[in-house]
XYZ file of C-alpha atoms in Angstrom:
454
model
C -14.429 16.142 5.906
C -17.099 13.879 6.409
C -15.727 10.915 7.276
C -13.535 12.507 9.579
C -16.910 13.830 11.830
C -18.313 10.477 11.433
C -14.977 8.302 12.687
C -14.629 11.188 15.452
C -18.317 10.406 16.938
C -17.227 6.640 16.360
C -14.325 7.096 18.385
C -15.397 9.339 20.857
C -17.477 6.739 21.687
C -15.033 3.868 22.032
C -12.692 5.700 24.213
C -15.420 6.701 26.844
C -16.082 3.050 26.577
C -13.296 1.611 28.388
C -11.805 4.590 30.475
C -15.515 6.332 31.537
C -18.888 4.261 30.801
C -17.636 1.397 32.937
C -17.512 3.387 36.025
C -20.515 6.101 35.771
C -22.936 4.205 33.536
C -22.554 -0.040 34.609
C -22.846 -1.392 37.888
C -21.011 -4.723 38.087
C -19.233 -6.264 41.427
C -15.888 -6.424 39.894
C -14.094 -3.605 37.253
C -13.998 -6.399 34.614
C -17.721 -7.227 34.477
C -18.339 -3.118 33.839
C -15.591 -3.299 31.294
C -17.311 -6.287 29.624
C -20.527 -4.617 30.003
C -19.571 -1.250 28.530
C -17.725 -3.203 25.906
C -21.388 -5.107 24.883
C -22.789 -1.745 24.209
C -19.828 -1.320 22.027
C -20.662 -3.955 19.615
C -24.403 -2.404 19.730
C -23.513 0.515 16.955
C -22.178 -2.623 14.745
C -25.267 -4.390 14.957
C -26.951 -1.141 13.926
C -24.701 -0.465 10.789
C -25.965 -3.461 8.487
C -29.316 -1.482 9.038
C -28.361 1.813 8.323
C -26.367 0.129 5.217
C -29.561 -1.030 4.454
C -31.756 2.468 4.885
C -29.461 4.343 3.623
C -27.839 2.519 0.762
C -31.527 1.986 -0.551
C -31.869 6.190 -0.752
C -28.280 6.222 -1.868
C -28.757 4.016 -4.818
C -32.090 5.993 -5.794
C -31.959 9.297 -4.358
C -28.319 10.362 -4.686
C -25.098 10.177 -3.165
C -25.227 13.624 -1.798
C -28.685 13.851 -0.274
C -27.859 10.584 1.570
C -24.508 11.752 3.119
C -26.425 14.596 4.477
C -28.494 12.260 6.252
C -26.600 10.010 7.769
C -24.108 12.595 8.903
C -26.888 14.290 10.737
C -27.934 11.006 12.273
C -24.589 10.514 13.922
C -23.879 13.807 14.960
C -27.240 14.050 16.852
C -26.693 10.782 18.681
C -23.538 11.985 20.002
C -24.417 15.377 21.070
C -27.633 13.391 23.166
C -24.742 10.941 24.736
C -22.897 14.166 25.863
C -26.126 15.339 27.598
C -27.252 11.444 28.865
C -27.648 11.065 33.013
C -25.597 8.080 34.848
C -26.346 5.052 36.439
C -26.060 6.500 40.003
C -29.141 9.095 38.646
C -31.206 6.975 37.249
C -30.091 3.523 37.376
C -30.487 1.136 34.929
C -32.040 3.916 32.772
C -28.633 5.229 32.181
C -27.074 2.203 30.211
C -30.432 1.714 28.054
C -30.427 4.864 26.629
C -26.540 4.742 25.703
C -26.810 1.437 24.129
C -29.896 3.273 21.840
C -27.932 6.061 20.950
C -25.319 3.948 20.203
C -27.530 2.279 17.891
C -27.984 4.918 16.113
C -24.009 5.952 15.848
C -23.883 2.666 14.159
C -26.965 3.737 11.831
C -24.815 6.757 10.870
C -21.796 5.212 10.138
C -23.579 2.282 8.434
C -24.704 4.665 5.736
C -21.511 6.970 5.665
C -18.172 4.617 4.375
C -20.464 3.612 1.075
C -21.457 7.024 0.118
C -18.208 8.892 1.217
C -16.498 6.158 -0.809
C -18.511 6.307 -4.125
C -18.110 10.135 -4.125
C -14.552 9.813 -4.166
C -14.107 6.931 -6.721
C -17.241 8.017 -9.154
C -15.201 11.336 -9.279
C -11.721 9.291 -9.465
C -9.423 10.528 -12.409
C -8.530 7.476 -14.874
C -6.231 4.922 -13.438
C -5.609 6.678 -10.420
C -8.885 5.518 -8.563
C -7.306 3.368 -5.631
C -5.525 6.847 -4.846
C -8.477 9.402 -5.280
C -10.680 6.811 -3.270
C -8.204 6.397 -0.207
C -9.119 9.727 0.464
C -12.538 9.190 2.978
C -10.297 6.403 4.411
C -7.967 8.880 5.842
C -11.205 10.346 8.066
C -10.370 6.916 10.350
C -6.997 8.365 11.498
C -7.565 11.833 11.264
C -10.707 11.250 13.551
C -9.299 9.047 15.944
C -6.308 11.811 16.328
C -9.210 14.536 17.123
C -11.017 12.972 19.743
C -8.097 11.041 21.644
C -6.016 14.111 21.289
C -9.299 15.896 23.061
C -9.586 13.400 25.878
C -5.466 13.717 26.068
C -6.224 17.692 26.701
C -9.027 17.215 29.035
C -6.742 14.387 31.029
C -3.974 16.931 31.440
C -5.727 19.722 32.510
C -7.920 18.043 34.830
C -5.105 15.933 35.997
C -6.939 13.263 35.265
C -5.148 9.439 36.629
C -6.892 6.556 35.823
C -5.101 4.225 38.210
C -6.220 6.117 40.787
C -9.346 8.481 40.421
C -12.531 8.281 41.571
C -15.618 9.194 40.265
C -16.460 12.584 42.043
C -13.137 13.661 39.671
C -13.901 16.458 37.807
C -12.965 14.514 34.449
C -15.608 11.953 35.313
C -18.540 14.370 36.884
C -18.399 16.384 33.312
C -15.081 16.409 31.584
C -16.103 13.556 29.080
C -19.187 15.529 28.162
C -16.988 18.136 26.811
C -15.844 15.380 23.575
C -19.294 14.889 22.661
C -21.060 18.300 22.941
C -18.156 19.204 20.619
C -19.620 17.117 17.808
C -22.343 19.759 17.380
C -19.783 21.796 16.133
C -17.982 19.823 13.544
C -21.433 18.707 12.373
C -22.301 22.094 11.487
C -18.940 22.394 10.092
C -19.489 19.519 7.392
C -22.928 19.918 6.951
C -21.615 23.025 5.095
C -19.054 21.204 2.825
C -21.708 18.363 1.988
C -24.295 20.999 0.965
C -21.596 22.316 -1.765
C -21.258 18.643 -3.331
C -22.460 17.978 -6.766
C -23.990 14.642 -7.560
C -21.610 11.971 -9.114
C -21.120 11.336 -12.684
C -21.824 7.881 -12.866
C -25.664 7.967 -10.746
C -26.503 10.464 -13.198
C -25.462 8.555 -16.110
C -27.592 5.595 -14.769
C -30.242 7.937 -13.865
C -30.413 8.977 -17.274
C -30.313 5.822 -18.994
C -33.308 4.584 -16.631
C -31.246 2.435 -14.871
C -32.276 3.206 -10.910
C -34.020 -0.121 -9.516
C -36.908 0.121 -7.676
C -35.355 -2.332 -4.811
C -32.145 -1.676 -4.677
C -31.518 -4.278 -1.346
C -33.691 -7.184 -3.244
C -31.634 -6.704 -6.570
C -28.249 -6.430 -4.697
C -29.341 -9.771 -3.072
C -30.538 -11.342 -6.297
C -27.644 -10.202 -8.315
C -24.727 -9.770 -6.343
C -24.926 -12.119 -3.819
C -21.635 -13.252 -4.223
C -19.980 -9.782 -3.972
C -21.642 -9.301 -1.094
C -20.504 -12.511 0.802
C -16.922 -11.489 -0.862
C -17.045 -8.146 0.458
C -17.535 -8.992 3.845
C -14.417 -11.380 4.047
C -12.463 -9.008 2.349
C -13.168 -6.380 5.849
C -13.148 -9.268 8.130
C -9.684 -9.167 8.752
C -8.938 -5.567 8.805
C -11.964 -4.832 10.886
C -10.106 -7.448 13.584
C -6.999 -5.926 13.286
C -8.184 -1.867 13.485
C -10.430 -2.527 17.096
C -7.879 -5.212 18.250
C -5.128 -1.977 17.955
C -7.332 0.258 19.244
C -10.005 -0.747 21.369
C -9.036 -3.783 23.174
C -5.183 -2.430 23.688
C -6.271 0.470 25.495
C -8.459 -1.623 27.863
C -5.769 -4.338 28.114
C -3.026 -1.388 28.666
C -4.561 0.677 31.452
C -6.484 -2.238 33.091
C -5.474 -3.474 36.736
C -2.588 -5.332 36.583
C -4.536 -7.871 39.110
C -6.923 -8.422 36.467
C -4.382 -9.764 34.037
C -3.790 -6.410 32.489
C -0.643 -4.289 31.949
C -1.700 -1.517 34.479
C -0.133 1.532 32.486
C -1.661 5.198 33.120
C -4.420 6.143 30.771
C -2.806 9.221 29.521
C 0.567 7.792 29.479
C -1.062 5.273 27.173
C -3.011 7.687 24.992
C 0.447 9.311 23.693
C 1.377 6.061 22.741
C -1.900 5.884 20.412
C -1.750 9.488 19.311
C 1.989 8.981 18.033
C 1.587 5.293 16.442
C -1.792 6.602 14.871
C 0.343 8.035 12.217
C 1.451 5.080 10.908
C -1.872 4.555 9.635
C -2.445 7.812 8.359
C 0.448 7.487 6.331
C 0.287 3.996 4.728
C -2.927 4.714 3.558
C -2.141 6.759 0.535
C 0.820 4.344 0.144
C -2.284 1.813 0.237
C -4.053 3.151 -3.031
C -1.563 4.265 -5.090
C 0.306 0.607 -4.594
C -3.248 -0.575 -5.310
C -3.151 1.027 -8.899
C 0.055 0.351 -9.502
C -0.151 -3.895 -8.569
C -3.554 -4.283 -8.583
C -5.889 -4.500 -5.642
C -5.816 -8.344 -5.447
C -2.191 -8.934 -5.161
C -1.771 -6.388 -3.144
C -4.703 -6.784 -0.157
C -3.402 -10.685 -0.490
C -0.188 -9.715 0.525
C -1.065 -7.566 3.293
C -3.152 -10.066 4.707
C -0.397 -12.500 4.478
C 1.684 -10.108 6.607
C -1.571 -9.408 9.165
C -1.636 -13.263 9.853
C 1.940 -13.190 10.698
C 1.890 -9.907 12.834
C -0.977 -12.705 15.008
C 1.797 -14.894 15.873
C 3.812 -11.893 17.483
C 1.457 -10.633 20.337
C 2.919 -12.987 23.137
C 6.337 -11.734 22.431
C 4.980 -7.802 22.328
C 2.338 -7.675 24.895
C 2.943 -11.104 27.579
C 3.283 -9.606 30.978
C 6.255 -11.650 31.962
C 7.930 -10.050 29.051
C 7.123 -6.124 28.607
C 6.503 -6.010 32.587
C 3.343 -3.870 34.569
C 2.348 -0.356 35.357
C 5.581 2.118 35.654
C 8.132 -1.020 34.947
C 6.409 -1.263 31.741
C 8.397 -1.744 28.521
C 6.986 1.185 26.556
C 9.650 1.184 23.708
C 8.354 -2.956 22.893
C 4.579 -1.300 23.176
C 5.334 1.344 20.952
C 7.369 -0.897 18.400
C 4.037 -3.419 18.133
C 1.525 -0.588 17.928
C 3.469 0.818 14.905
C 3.342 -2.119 12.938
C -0.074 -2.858 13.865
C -1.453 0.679 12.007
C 1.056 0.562 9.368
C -0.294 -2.941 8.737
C -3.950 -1.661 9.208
C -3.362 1.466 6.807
C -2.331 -0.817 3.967
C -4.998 -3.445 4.292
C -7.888 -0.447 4.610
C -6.848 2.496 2.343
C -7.137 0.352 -0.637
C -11.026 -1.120 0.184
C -12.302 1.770 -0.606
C -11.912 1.268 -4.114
C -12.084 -2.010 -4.151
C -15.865 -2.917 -2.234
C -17.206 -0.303 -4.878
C -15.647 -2.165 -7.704
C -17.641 -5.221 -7.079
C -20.860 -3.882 -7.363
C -22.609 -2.276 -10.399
C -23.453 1.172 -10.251
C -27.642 0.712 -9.889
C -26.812 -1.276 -6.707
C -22.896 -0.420 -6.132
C -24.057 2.575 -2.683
C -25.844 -0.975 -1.444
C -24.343 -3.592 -2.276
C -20.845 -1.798 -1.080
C -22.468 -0.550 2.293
C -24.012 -4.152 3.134
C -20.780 -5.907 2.600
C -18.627 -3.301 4.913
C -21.205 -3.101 7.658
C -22.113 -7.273 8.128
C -18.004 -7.439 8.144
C -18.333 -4.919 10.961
C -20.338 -7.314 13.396
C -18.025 -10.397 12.408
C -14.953 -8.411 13.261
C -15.722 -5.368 14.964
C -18.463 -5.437 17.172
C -17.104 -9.085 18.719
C -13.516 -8.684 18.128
C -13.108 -6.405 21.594
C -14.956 -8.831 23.937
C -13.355 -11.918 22.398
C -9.748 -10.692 22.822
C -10.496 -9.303 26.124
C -12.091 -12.758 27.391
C -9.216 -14.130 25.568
C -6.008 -12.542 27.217
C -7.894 -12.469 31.065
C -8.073 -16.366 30.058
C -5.401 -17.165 28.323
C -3.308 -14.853 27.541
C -2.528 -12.516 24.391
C -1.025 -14.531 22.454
C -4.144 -16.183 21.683
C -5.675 -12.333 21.037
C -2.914 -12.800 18.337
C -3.861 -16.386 16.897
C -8.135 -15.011 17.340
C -6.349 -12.565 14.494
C -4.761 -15.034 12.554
C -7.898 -16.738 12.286
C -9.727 -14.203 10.734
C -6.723 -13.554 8.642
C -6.950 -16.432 6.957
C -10.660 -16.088 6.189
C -10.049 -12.994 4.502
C -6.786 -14.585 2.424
C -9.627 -17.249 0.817
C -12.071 -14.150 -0.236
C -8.781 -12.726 -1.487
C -8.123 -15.415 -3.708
C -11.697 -15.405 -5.055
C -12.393 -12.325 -6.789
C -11.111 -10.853 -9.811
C -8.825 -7.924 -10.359
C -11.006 -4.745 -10.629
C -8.245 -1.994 -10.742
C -9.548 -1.531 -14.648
C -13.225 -1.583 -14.487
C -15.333 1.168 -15.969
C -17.254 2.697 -13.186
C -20.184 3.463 -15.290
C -20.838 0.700 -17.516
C -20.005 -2.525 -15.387
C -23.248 -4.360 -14.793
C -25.619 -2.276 -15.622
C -29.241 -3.229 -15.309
C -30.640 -6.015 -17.062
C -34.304 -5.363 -19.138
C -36.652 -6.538 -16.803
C -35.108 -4.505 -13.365
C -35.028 -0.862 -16.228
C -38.495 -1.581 -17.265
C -39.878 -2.118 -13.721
C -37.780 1.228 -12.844
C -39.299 2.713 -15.939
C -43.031 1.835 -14.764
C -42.515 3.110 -11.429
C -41.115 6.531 -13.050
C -44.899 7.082 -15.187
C -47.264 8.145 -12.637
C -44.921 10.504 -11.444
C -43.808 11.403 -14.914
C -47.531 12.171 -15.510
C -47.949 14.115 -12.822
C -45.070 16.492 -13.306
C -47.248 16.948 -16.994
């Protein structure tokens, strides 16, 4: 539930960015430079998340899972309802773009805080070798939240009549239509602040709570500890974080943009059906995703699909090359559809099983942390850039080379692949668990208030 309202906000977000914030909220002589500019505050919420992995992974790792999922579900739902409300450049000029990029920020905070906790909820509660399964379910928020808010633009498109080739901004769509999206977070906020208020505490926190195992630093001992799951971690995201905003935040700028820009020139909506059908590709190979990642083992298994990610690189000239799937109405839509398929099927496999697997690296006094750093610094190496690169790229060159930019990062992720262990059997509860010195200084910190509850 949660993870769906977070990923909904997310997305939300990063479909206003390329069919709506370029025109009402950047000024820029040509449509590209808005594009580019709308894109930059994009990558803002990615620079944010590292911080909010930070904030919130250090309450997480001594307050509780639960308390901290409250919190940072509140933090992105507010930021979204306040973007739904925001004023445009032509009312306030450059005003207008500042305060998006700061509540994007704090989107990013949000989300920076939610994937760890969401995730150790679901694996600390995970029923004995089944864990890759039980912990694929937060994963499945991504696609279900991606279907809810570009299945609400779709609606608001339709009825409004809404043509992105050819509207201008006095269109009802663009005066207040793509309010409508965000105001409608304050809803499903209220919805799963309800569910999240009805969660009990994991079994594993309170086992190390017990056994006087909470740090008082949980950031400085992740760093001093784990440093090398963290650095793993973030390799191990790198290339599906590429892959996920490559299929669906650069495509739908490089599908509906101006054909004399270098783009295909297909109609927004025409394009959103596209996403909204190929979408479920990735909601299905998820589950496929964790239970093949209990029955193989998560290393094999994320090796292999990264294998097959680096190869799917090499096929973007021959899916998406203008002089091959053609422009605007003579567009090839069967060849889109066919690459967009195997792009979330692809993207399903590599992310449904990371779930279980970034938690597995880290011990349970750091694991909310040390998990949440890892995932959110692989978010600014592959997210946050990854939409401005490709675009650059295929205006440039072309997108084949969007297609080798994801090979590269492929092939980073393949080496952290062949680093780590196999985790798929690891005790939860008892793997690293706090050395003397870190229990005792938790210990000490514990007595005055010990006394004063005396």
């Amino acid at each position: 539930m949660g993870t769906t309202i977070e990923f909904y906000d997310f997305y939300v977000y990063a479909t206003a960015a390329i069919s709506v914030f370029p025109l009402l909220f950047f000024h820029s002589k040509t449509s590209t430079g808005a594009l580019l500019a709308s894109l930059a505050t994009f990558g803002v919420a990615f620079v944010a998340r590292p911080v909010g992995s930070v904030v919130f992974g250090h309450f997480g790792d001594r307050v509780g899972r639960k308390a901290t999922l409250v919190a940072s579900l509140l933090t992105m739902g507010v930021a979204t309802v306040i973007i739904g409300m925001l004023p445009t450049y032509a009312q306030i000029g450059v005003w207008a773009p500042a305060m998006l990029a700061i509540m994007r920020f704090c989107q990013g905070m949000g989300l920076g805080g939610e994937w760890s906790g969401a995730s150790l909820l679901a694996g600390e509660n995970a029923r004995e070798g089944k864990r890759g399964f039980d912990s694929m379910w937060p994963q499945l928020g991504a696609p279900i939240g991606f279907l809810l808010a570009n299945g609400f633009f779709l609606f608001l498109t339709v009825s409004m009549n809404y043509d992105s080739t050819s509207a201008t901004t006095n269109h009802t769509f663009l005066v207040w239509g793509w309010r409508l999206p965000f105001l409608f977070s304050a809803v499903i906020v209220a919805l799963g602040l309800y569910v999240r208020f009805k969660l009990q505490e994991t079994p594993a926190f309170e086992i190390s709570k017990s056994r006087g195992q909470v740090v008082k630093s949980p950031v400085a001992t992740a760093f001093r500890t784990s440093w090398r799951q963290i650095i793993q971690g973030t390799f191990l995201m790198l290339a599906t974080y590429t892959l996920f905003y490559l299929m669906t935040t650069w495509i739908l700028s490089y599908a509906i943009g101006k054909t004399s820009a270098g783009f295909l020139g297909i109609g927004y909506r025409k394009f959103l059906i596209v996403q909204l059908i190929t979408i479920c590709a990735f909601a299905v190979t998820i589950p496929l995703s964790g239970w093949l990642g209990d029955k193989v083992g998560r290393k094999l298994f994320l090796t292999t699909t990264t294998a097959a990610i680096m190869v799917f690189g090499l096929t973007f000239a021959f899916f998406l090359d203008p002089a091959r799937v053609g422009t605007g109405d003579s567009a090839d839509i069967a060849r889109i559809v066919v690459f967009m398929l195997i792009g979330m099927a692809l993207m399903g496999l590599t992310f449904g099983i990371q779930s279980a697997l970034l938690p597995e690296l880290f011990p349970t006094n750091v694991r909310y942390t040390g998990s949440a750093i890892a995932y959110n610094v692989a978010s600014i190496l592959g997210a946050a850039v990854a939409p401005f690169i490709a675009t650059w790229l295929a205006t440039t060159y072309g997108p084949g080379w969007v297609g080798i930019y994801l090979l590269a990062m492929g092939a980073l992720t393949l080496i952290a692949c062949l680093t780590i262990p196999e985790t798929r059997n690891r005790d939860l509860v008892t793997i690293g668990e706090a050395s003397d010195a870190e229990v005792a200084g938790s210990a000490a910190e514990r007595e005055p208030e010990m006394a004063g509850s005396h």
